[in-house]
Coordinates of N, CA and C in Angstrom, one line a residue:
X1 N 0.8 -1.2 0.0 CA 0.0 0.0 0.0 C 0.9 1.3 0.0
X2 N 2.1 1.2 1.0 CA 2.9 2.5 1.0 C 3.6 2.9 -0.3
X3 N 3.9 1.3 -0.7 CA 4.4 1.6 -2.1 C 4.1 2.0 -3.7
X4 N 2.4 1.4 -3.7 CA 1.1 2.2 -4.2 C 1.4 3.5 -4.3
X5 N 1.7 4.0 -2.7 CA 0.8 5.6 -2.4 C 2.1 6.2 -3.2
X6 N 3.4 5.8 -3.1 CA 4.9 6.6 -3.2 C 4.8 6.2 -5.1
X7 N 4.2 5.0 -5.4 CA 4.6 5.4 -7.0 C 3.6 6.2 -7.4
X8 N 2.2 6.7 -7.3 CA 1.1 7.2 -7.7 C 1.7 8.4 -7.2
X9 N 2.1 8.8 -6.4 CA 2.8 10.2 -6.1 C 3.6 10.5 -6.2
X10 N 4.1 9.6 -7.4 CA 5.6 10.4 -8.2 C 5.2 10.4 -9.6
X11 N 4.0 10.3 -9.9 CA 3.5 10.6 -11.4 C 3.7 12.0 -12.1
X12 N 3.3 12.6 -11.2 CA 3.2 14.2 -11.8 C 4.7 14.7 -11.7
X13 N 6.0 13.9 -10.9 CA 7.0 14.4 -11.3 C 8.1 13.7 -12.1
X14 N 7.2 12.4 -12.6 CA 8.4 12.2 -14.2 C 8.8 13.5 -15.2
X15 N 7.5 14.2 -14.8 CA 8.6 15.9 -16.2 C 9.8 16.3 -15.4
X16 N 10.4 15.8 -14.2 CA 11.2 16.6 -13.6 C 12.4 15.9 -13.7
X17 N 12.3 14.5 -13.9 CA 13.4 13.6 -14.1 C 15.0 14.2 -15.0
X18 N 15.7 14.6 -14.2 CA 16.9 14.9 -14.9 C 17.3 16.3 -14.6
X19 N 16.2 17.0 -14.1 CA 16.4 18.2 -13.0 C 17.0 17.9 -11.9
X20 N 17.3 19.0 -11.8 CA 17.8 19.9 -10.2 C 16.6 19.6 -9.3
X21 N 15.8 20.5 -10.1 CA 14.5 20.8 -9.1 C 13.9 19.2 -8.1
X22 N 14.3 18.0 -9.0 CA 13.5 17.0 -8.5 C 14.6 16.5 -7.3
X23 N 15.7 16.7 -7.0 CA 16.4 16.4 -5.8 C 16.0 17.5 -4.7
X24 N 15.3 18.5 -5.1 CA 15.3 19.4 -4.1 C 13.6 19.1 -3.2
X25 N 12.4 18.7 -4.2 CA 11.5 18.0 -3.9 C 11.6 16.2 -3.3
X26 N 12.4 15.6 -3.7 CA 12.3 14.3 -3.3 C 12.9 14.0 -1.9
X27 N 12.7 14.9 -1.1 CA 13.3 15.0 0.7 C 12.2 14.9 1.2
X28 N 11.1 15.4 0.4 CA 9.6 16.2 1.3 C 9.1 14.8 0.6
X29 N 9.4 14.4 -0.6 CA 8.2 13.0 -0.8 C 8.9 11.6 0.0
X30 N 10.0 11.6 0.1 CA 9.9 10.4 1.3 C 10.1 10.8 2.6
X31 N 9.8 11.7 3.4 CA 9.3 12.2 4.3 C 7.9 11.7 4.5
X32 N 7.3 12.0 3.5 CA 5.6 12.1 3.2 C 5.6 10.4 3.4
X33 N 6.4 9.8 2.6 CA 5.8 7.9 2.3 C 6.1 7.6 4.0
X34 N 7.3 8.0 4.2 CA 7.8 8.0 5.7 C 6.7 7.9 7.0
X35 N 6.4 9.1 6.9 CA 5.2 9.3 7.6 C 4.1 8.3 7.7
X36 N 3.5 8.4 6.1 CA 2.5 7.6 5.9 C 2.8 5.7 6.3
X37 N 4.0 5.5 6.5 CA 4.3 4.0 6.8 C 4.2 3.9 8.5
X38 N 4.3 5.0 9.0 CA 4.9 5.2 10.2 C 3.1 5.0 10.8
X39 N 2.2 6.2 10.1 CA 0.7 5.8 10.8 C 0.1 4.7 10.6
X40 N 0.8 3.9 9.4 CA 0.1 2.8 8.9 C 0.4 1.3 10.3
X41 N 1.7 1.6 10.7 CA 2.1 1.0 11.2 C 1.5 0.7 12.8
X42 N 1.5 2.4 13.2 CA 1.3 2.6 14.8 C -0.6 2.1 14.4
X43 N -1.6 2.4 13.6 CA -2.7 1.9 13.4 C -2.6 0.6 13.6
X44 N -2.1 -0.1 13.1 CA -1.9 -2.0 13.3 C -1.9 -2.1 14.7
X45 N -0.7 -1.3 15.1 CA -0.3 -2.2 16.4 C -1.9 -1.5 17.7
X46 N -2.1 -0.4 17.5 CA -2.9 0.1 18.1 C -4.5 -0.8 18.4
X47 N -4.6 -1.9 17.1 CA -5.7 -2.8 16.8 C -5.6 -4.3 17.9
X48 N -4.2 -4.0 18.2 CA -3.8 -5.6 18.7 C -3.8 -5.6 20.4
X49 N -5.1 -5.9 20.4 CA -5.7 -5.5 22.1 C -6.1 -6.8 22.2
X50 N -5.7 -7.4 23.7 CA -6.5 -8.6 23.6 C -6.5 -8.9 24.9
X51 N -7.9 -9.6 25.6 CA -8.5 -9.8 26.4 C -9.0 -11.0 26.2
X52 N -8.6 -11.8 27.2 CA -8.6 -13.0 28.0 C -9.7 -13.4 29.3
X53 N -10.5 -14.4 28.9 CA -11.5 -14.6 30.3 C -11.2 -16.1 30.4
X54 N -10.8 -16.4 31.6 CA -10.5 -17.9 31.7 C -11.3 -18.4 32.9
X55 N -11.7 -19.9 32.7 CA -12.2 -20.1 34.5 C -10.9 -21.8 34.7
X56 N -10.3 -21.4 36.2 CA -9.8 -22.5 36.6 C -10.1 -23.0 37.9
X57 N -11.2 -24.0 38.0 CA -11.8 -23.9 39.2 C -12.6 -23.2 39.2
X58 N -12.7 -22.8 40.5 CA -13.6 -21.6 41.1 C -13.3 -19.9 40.7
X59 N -11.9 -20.3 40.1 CA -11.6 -18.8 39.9 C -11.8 -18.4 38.4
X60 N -12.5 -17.1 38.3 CA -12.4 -16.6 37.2 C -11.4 -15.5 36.6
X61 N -10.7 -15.6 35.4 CA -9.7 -14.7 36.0 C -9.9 -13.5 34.4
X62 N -9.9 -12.7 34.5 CA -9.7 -11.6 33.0 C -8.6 -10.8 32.9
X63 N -7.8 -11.3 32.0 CA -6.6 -10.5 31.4 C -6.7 -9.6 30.3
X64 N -6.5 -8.2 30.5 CA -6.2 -7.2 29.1 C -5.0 -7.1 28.8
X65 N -4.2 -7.0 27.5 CA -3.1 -6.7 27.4 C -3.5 -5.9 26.0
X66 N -3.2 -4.6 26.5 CA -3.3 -3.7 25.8 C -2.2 -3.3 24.5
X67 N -2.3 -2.8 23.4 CA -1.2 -2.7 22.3 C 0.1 -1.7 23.2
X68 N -0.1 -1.1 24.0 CA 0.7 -0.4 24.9 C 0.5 -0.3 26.4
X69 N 1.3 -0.5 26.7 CA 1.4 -0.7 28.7 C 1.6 -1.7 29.0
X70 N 1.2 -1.8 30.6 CA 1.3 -2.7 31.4 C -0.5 -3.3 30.5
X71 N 0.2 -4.8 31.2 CA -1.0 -6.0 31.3 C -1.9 -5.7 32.9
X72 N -3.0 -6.3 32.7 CA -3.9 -6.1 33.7 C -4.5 -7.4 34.0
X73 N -4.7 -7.9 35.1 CA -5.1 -8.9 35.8 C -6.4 -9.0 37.2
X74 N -7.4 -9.2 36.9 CA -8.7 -9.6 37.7 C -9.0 -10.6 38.2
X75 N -9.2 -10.8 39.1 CA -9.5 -12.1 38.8 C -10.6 -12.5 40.4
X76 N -11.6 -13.1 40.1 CA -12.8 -13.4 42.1 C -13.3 -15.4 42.0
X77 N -13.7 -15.3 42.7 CA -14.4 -17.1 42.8 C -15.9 -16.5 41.7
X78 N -16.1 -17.3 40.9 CA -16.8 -17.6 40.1 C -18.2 -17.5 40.1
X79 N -18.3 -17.8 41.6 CA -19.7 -17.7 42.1 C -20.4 -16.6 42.3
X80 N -19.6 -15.8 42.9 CA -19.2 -14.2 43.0 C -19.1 -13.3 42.0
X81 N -19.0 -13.3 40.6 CA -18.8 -12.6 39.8 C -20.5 -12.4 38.8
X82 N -20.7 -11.4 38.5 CA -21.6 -10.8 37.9 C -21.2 -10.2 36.6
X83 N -22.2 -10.1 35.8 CA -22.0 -9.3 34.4 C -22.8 -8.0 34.5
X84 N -23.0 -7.2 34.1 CA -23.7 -6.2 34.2 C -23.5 -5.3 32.6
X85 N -24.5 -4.6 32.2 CA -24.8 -3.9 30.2 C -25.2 -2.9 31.4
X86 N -24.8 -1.7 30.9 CA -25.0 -0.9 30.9 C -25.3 -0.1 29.8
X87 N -26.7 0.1 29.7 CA -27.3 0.8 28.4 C -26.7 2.6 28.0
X88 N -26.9 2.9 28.5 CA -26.6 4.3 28.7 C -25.7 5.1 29.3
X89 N -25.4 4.5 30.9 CA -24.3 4.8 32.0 C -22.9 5.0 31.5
X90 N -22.4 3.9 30.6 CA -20.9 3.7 30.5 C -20.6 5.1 29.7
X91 N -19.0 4.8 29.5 CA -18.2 6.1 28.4 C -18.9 5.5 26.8
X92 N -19.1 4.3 26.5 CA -19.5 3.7 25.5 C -21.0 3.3 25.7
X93 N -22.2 3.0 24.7 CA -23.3 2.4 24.7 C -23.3 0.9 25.1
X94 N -24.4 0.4 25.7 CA -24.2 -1.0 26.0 C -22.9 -1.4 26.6
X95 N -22.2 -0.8 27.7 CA -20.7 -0.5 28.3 C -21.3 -1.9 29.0
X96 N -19.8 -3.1 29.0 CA -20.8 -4.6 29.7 C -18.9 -4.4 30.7
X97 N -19.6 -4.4 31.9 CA -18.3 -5.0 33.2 C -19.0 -5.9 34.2
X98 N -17.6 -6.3 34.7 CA -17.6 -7.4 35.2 C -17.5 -6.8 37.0
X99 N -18.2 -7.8 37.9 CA -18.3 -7.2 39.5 C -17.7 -8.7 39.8
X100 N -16.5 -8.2 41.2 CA -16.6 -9.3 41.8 C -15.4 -9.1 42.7
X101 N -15.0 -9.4 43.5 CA -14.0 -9.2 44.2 C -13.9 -7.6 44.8
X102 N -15.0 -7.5 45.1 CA -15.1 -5.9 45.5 C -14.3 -4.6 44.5
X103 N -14.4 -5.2 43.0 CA -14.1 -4.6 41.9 C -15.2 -4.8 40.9
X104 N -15.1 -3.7 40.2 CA -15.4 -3.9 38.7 C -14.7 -3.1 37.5
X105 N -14.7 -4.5 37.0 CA -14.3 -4.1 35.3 C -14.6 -4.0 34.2
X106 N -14.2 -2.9 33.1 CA -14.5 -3.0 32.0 C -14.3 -4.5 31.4
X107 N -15.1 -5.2 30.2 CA -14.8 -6.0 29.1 C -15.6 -6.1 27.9
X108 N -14.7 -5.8 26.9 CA -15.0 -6.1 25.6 C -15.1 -4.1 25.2
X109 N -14.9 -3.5 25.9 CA -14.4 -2.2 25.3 C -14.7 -1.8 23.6
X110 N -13.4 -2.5 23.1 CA -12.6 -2.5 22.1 C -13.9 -2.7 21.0
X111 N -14.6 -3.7 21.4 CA -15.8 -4.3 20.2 C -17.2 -3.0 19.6
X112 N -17.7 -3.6 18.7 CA -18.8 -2.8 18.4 C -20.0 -3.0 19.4
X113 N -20.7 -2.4 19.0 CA -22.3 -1.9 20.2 C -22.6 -3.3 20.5
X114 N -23.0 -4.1 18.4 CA -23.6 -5.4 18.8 C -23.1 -6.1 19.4
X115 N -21.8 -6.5 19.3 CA -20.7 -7.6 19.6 C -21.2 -7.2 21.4
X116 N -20.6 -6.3 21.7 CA -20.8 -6.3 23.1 C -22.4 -6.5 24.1
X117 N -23.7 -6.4 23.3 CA -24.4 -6.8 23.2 C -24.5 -8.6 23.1
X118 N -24.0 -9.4 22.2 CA -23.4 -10.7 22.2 C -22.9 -10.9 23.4
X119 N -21.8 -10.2 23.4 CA -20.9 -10.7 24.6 C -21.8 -10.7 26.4
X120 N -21.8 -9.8 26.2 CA -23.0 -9.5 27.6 C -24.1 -10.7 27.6
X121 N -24.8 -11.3 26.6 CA -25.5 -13.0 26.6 C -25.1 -13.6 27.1
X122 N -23.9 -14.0 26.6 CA -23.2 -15.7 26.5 C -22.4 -14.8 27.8
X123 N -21.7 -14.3 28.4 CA -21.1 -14.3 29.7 C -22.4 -14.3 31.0
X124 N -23.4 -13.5 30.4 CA -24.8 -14.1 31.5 C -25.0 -15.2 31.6
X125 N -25.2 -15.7 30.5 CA -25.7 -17.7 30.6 C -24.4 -17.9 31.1
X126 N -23.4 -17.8 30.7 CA -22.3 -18.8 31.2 C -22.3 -18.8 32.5
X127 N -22.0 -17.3 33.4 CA -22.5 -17.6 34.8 C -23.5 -17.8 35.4
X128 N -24.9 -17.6 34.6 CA -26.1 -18.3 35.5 C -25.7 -19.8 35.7
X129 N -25.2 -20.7 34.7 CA -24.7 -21.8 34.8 C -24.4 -22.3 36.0
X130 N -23.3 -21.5 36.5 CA -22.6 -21.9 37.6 C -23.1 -22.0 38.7

C-alpha cells in the first residue's frame, strides 16, 4: 500500500526527471511515504488488544493486554462474579463490566455496540450456569 501511495505520487513528477529541481522536492516525498508508513504501522499495532477470560476452578480470571502498557489482571471465585450492560451509564453504549472481588471491570471495550451486546448474553448464561 505505501508503495502504491509513493509510485502514484511520483507521477506528476516524471517531467522533472533529470532536474535539479527534483532532488530538491524528493526529501519532502519520502518524508511524506515516511510518515505515511509510520501511521500505517502505529494503526496496526494500536488494533492488537486482547483480552482474555479464563475459568480454573472456582476462579475466574480476565486479562487485558493492551497494544501499549502494562498488562492487567482480575480475577474473584466464580460464584461471585456478575456481568452487568449498561445501556446508557458507561463512556461507550451498551458498556458490559464485570463485578466481583469488590471490583469492577471494563470488558469487551474494544468491540462494536452489537458484539458487546453478544458478549453481555453468553457471559450471562455462562454464569447463570454456575
Amino acid at each position: 500500500m505505501v508503495l502504491m501511495a509513493f509510485s502514484l505520487g511520483t507521477v506528476p513528477l516524471y517531467g522533472l526527471l533529470g532536474s535539479v529541481v527534483l532532488w530538491g522536492i524528493l526529501p519532502f516525498i519520502l518524508l511524506v511515504v515516511g510518515a505515511l508508513w509510520y501511521g500505517l504501522e502505529r494503526s496496526y499495532k494500536d488494533g492488537d488488544i486482547l483480552e482474555e477470560l479464563q475459568r480454573d476452578g472456582d476462579i475466574l480470571t480476565l486479562t487485558h493486554r493492551p497494544s501499549r502498557g502494562p498488562t492487567k489482571s482480575w480475577d474473584c471465585n466464580i460464584y461471585w462474579a456478575r456481568v452487568e450492560l449498561h445501556v446508557d451509564g458507561g463512556p461507550l453504549p451498551h458498556y458490559v463490566t464485570l463485578t466481583g472481588n469488590g471490583r469492577t471491570v471494563e470488558i469487551g471495550s474494544f468491540l462494536s455496540e452489537d458484539e458487546r451486546k453478544v458478549l453481555f448474553t453468553e457471559l450471562d448464561a455462562f454464569l447463570k450456569k454456575q
